[in-house]
Short mmCIF file of C-alpha atoms in Angstrom, two decimals:
data_model
loop_
_atom_site.label_atom_id
_atom_site.label_comp_id
_atom_site.label_asym_id
_atom_site.label_seq_id
_atom_site.Cartn_x
_atom_site.Cartn_y
_atom_site.Cartn_z
CA SER A 1 8.15 -13.00 4.67
CA GLN A 2 5.15 -11.10 3.58
CA GLN A 3 2.81 -10.72 6.46
CA GLY A 4 -0.84 -11.52 3.20
CA GLU A 5 -0.28 -13.37 0.08
CA GLU A 6 -2.14 -13.46 -2.85
CA ASP A 7 -3.50 -15.96 -4.93
CA PRO A 8 -3.14 -16.11 -7.63
CA GLN A 9 -0.66 -13.83 -9.43
CA ALA A 10 -2.05 -13.10 -12.26
CA LEU A 11 -5.57 -14.12 -13.44
CA SER A 12 -7.06 -12.75 -16.83
CA ILE A 13 -11.02 -13.35 -17.33
CA GLN A 14 -13.19 -11.91 -19.99
CA GLU A 15 -15.36 -9.06 -19.67
CA GLY A 16 -18.58 -10.12 -17.54
CA GLU A 17 -17.10 -13.20 -16.41
CA ASN A 18 -15.84 -13.10 -12.56
CA ALA A 19 -12.62 -12.63 -10.65
CA THR A 20 -11.87 -14.25 -7.59
CA MET A 21 -8.55 -14.01 -5.70
CA ASN A 22 -7.48 -15.27 -2.03
CA CYS A 23 -5.48 -13.83 0.52
CA SER A 24 -3.54 -15.94 3.17
CA TYR A 25 -2.13 -14.44 6.57
CA LYS A 26 0.25 -16.11 9.52
CA THR A 27 -1.36 -14.14 12.42
CA SER A 28 -3.75 -13.13 13.95
CA ILE A 29 -6.07 -9.61 13.13
CA ASN A 30 -8.39 -7.21 13.83
CA ASN A 31 -9.25 -6.73 10.38
CA LEU A 32 -8.10 -7.39 6.63
CA GLN A 33 -8.34 -4.68 3.68
CA TRP A 34 -7.98 -5.12 0.31
CA TYR A 35 -7.08 -2.30 -1.94
CA ARG A 36 -6.72 -2.01 -5.97
CA GLN A 37 -4.08 -0.59 -7.76
CA ASN A 38 -4.26 1.21 -11.18
CA SER A 39 -0.80 0.89 -13.23
CA GLY A 40 1.24 3.81 -12.27
CA ARG A 41 -1.24 5.19 -9.90
CA GLY A 42 -1.62 4.60 -5.82
CA LEU A 43 -3.58 2.21 -3.98
CA VAL A 44 -7.05 2.84 -3.61
CA HIS A 45 -9.20 1.61 -0.63
CA LEU A 46 -11.83 -1.09 -1.61
CA ILE A 47 -13.01 -2.37 1.59
CA LEU A 48 -12.19 -3.55 5.30
CA ILE A 49 -13.74 -6.59 7.30
CA ARG A 50 -13.19 -7.32 10.48
CA SER A 51 -12.22 -10.49 12.11
CA ASN A 52 -15.78 -10.69 13.54
CA GLU A 53 -17.36 -10.45 10.30
CA ARG A 54 -17.22 -13.19 7.86
CA GLU A 55 -18.89 -11.93 4.90
CA LYS A 56 -19.17 -7.94 3.38
CA HIS A 57 -20.34 -6.82 0.39
CA SER A 58 -19.65 -3.39 -1.61
CA GLY A 59 -21.05 -3.01 -5.15
CA ARG A 60 -19.85 -5.09 -7.18
CA LEU A 61 -17.23 -6.64 -4.75
CA ARG A 62 -17.69 -9.39 -1.86
CA VAL A 63 -15.31 -9.95 0.68
CA THR A 64 -15.20 -12.99 2.45
CA LEU A 65 -13.05 -14.00 5.94
CA ASP A 66 -12.29 -17.62 7.36
CA THR A 67 -10.31 -16.33 10.78
CA SER A 68 -10.09 -20.28 11.11
CA LYS A 69 -8.32 -20.29 8.17
CA LYS A 70 -6.57 -17.23 7.97
CA SER A 71 -7.73 -16.63 4.71
CA SER A 72 -10.03 -13.94 3.18
CA SER A 73 -11.05 -13.72 -0.37
CA LEU A 74 -12.38 -11.15 -2.72
CA LEU A 75 -14.40 -11.54 -5.83
CA ILE A 76 -15.40 -9.28 -8.22
CA THR A 77 -18.51 -9.66 -10.11
CA ALA A 78 -19.14 -8.99 -13.76
CA SER A 79 -15.85 -7.53 -14.34
CA ARG A 80 -15.15 -4.74 -16.66
CA ALA A 81 -12.57 -3.47 -18.08
CA ALA A 82 -11.91 -1.13 -15.72
CA ASP A 83 -11.68 -3.32 -13.56
CA THR A 84 -7.91 -4.16 -14.48
CA ALA A 85 -5.41 -3.10 -11.77
CA SER A 86 -3.17 -5.07 -9.70
CA TYR A 87 -5.60 -6.33 -6.24
CA PHE A 88 -3.59 -5.89 -2.64
CA CYS A 89 -4.62 -7.41 0.31
CA ALA A 90 -3.09 -6.05 3.86
CA THR A 91 -3.52 -7.04 7.57
CA PRO A 92 -2.25 -4.77 10.71
CA LYS A 93 0.48 -5.89 12.41
CA ALA A 94 0.34 -3.81 15.54
CA ALA A 95 -2.39 -1.72 17.40
CA GLY A 96 -1.98 1.60 15.59
CA ASN A 97 -2.89 0.16 11.58
CA LYS A 98 0.79 -0.28 10.32
CA LEU A 99 -0.50 -2.24 7.38
CA THR A 100 1.86 -4.96 5.59
CA PHE A 101 0.93 -5.87 1.48
CA GLY A 102 0.75 -9.17 -0.10
CA GLY A 103 2.23 -9.34 -3.28
CA GLY A 104 -0.23 -8.53 -5.61
CA THR A 105 -2.75 -10.32 -7.78
CA ARG A 106 -2.60 -8.92 -11.33
CA VAL A 107 -6.30 -8.77 -13.09
CA LEU A 108 -6.75 -8.12 -16.85
CA VAL A 109 -10.80 -8.01 -17.85
CA LYS A 110 -10.27 -8.16 -21.61
CA PRO A 111 -13.20 -6.53 -23.58
CA ASP B 1 -11.86 16.83 -2.56
CA ALA B 2 -8.66 15.72 0.19
CA ARG B 3 -5.66 14.02 -0.61
CA VAL B 4 -2.31 12.91 -0.01
CA THR B 5 -0.12 14.79 -2.17
CA GLN B 6 3.70 13.75 -2.71
CA THR B 7 6.32 15.75 -4.77
CA PRO B 8 8.10 15.16 -6.99
CA ARG B 9 5.89 12.76 -9.17
CA HIS B 10 9.31 11.45 -10.99
CA LYS B 11 12.75 12.33 -9.81
CA VAL B 12 16.03 10.82 -11.72
CA THR B 13 19.18 11.68 -10.33
CA GLU B 14 23.11 10.27 -10.06
CA MET B 15 24.40 8.03 -7.92
CA GLY B 16 25.80 9.34 -4.74
CA GLN B 17 23.51 12.76 -4.80
CA GLU B 18 20.35 13.72 -2.02
CA VAL B 19 17.18 12.84 -2.36
CA THR B 20 13.78 14.24 -0.94
CA MET B 21 10.62 13.58 -1.24
CA ARG B 22 8.26 15.42 0.69
CA CYS B 23 4.37 14.65 0.97
CA GLN B 24 1.66 16.31 2.75
CA PRO B 25 -0.96 13.74 4.38
CA ILE B 26 -4.61 14.43 4.90
CA LEU B 27 -5.46 17.22 7.19
CA GLY B 28 -6.56 15.64 10.49
CA HIS B 29 -5.20 12.13 9.48
CA ASN B 30 -2.56 10.63 12.31
CA THR B 31 -1.12 8.40 11.48
CA VAL B 32 1.82 8.75 8.15
CA PHE B 33 3.52 5.79 6.50
CA TRP B 34 6.29 5.88 4.18
CA TYR B 35 6.15 2.56 1.53
CA ARG B 36 8.84 1.77 -1.25
CA GLN B 37 7.40 -0.80 -3.97
CA THR B 38 9.79 -2.44 -6.39
CA MET B 39 8.88 -5.74 -8.69
CA MET B 40 11.06 -7.68 -7.05
CA GLN B 41 9.84 -6.68 -3.28
CA GLY B 42 6.60 -5.29 -3.66
CA LEU B 43 5.32 -3.42 -0.95
CA GLU B 44 7.33 -2.59 1.70
CA LEU B 45 6.90 -0.56 4.70
CA LEU B 46 9.69 2.05 5.45
CA ALA B 47 8.77 4.24 8.30
CA TYR B 48 5.57 4.68 10.26
CA PHE B 49 4.15 8.13 12.09
CA ARG B 50 1.25 8.75 14.49
CA ASN B 51 0.93 11.65 15.84
CA ARG B 52 3.65 12.94 14.36
CA ALA B 53 6.12 11.02 16.23
CA PRO B 54 8.07 8.26 14.61
CA LEU B 55 6.76 4.33 15.63
CA ASP B 56 8.64 2.36 13.47
CA ASP B 57 11.54 2.84 10.61
CA SER B 58 12.80 -0.87 11.11
CA GLY B 59 11.81 -1.20 7.56
CA MET B 60 14.78 1.48 6.85
CA PRO B 61 18.56 1.20 5.46
CA LYS B 62 19.45 3.56 9.06
CA ASP B 63 22.65 4.35 6.76
CA ARG B 64 21.50 6.63 4.39
CA PHE B 65 17.69 6.85 4.68
CA SER B 66 15.82 8.91 6.89
CA ALA B 67 12.45 10.10 8.07
CA GLU B 68 10.65 13.33 9.34
CA MET B 69 7.87 14.88 10.52
CA PRO B 70 8.61 19.26 10.89
CA ASP B 71 5.13 19.66 11.41
CA ALA B 72 1.51 17.77 10.41
CA THR B 73 0.93 18.88 6.97
CA LEU B 74 4.72 17.84 5.91
CA ALA B 75 6.41 13.93 6.36
CA THR B 76 9.91 14.02 4.12
CA LEU B 77 11.95 11.39 3.30
CA LYS B 78 15.34 11.25 2.39
CA ILE B 79 17.74 9.42 1.70
CA GLN B 80 21.73 10.14 1.22
CA PRO B 81 24.10 8.94 -0.35
CA SER B 82 21.37 7.93 -3.04
CA GLU B 83 22.95 4.38 -5.05
CA PRO B 84 20.95 2.71 -8.10
CA ARG B 85 19.48 -0.15 -6.40
CA ASP B 86 17.04 2.48 -4.34
CA SER B 87 15.19 3.17 -7.50
CA ALA B 88 11.94 2.46 -6.75
CA VAL B 89 8.50 4.17 -6.53
CA TYR B 90 8.24 5.67 -2.83
CA PHE B 91 4.20 5.64 -1.96
CA CYS B 92 3.46 8.04 1.57
CA ALA B 93 0.00 7.17 2.57
CA SER B 94 -2.08 8.55 5.42
CA GLY B 95 -4.72 8.14 7.76
CA LEU B 96 -6.64 7.38 11.12
CA ASP B 97 -5.92 4.40 13.85
CA THR B 98 -8.34 2.11 12.77
CA GLY B 99 -9.27 2.68 9.07
CA GLU B 100 -8.63 2.32 5.80
CA LEU B 101 -4.94 4.19 4.15
CA PHE B 102 -4.85 6.85 1.44
CA PHE B 103 -2.12 6.25 -0.67
CA GLY B 104 -0.06 9.26 -2.44
CA GLU B 105 0.42 8.62 -6.29
CA GLY B 106 4.23 8.33 -5.48
CA SER B 107 7.29 9.39 -6.59
CA ARG B 108 9.13 7.07 -8.77
CA LEU B 109 13.31 7.68 -8.18
CA THR B 110 15.30 6.44 -10.75
CA VAL B 111 19.11 6.25 -9.34
CA LEU B 112 21.41 6.52 -12.52
#
């Protein structure tokens, strides 16, 4: 099974609303990363949070990490139609940043 | 603007044919990854190179798949012979040891 699992699998919201998705993982990590994938495109890195960090912000993105619960959340505030994409969490499986990805959350932002 | 370049972007072939996908990683990156993405399995790691040396190809069907890095500017993924179940989007990504991965746009393979 995959190291990271996102929840929910799909999310539909109106433009301007916030979108929250969660990621759970199984083993100890030194960092957790979030990526976005637009339809038909490659993945794009959004944010990396280290195991000694609890929260990180980047523009309209807010990521939290709870290592005691082995979980992370990604919040997109004031969503836009352009935020429509799939969002993946990824964790390194071993030294050297060998990333394994979850199944992703498909987000639809309706204008 | 540095980016990972993959060719071909699309490939349609018949079962039994050889398929070669190529990737030019970002100059200076020391890790290169091949992933396969399907609706059913999601993103699967096929192979992983560090400083051009193959470190992990445990996710790759050994009998028909092979991955190489003949030099620092080229990574290849070969399927011989191809089968319909190999139909997927294949992504190459490169990065440094401790940071983010940069993905190419993918090679969409259809095996008839």
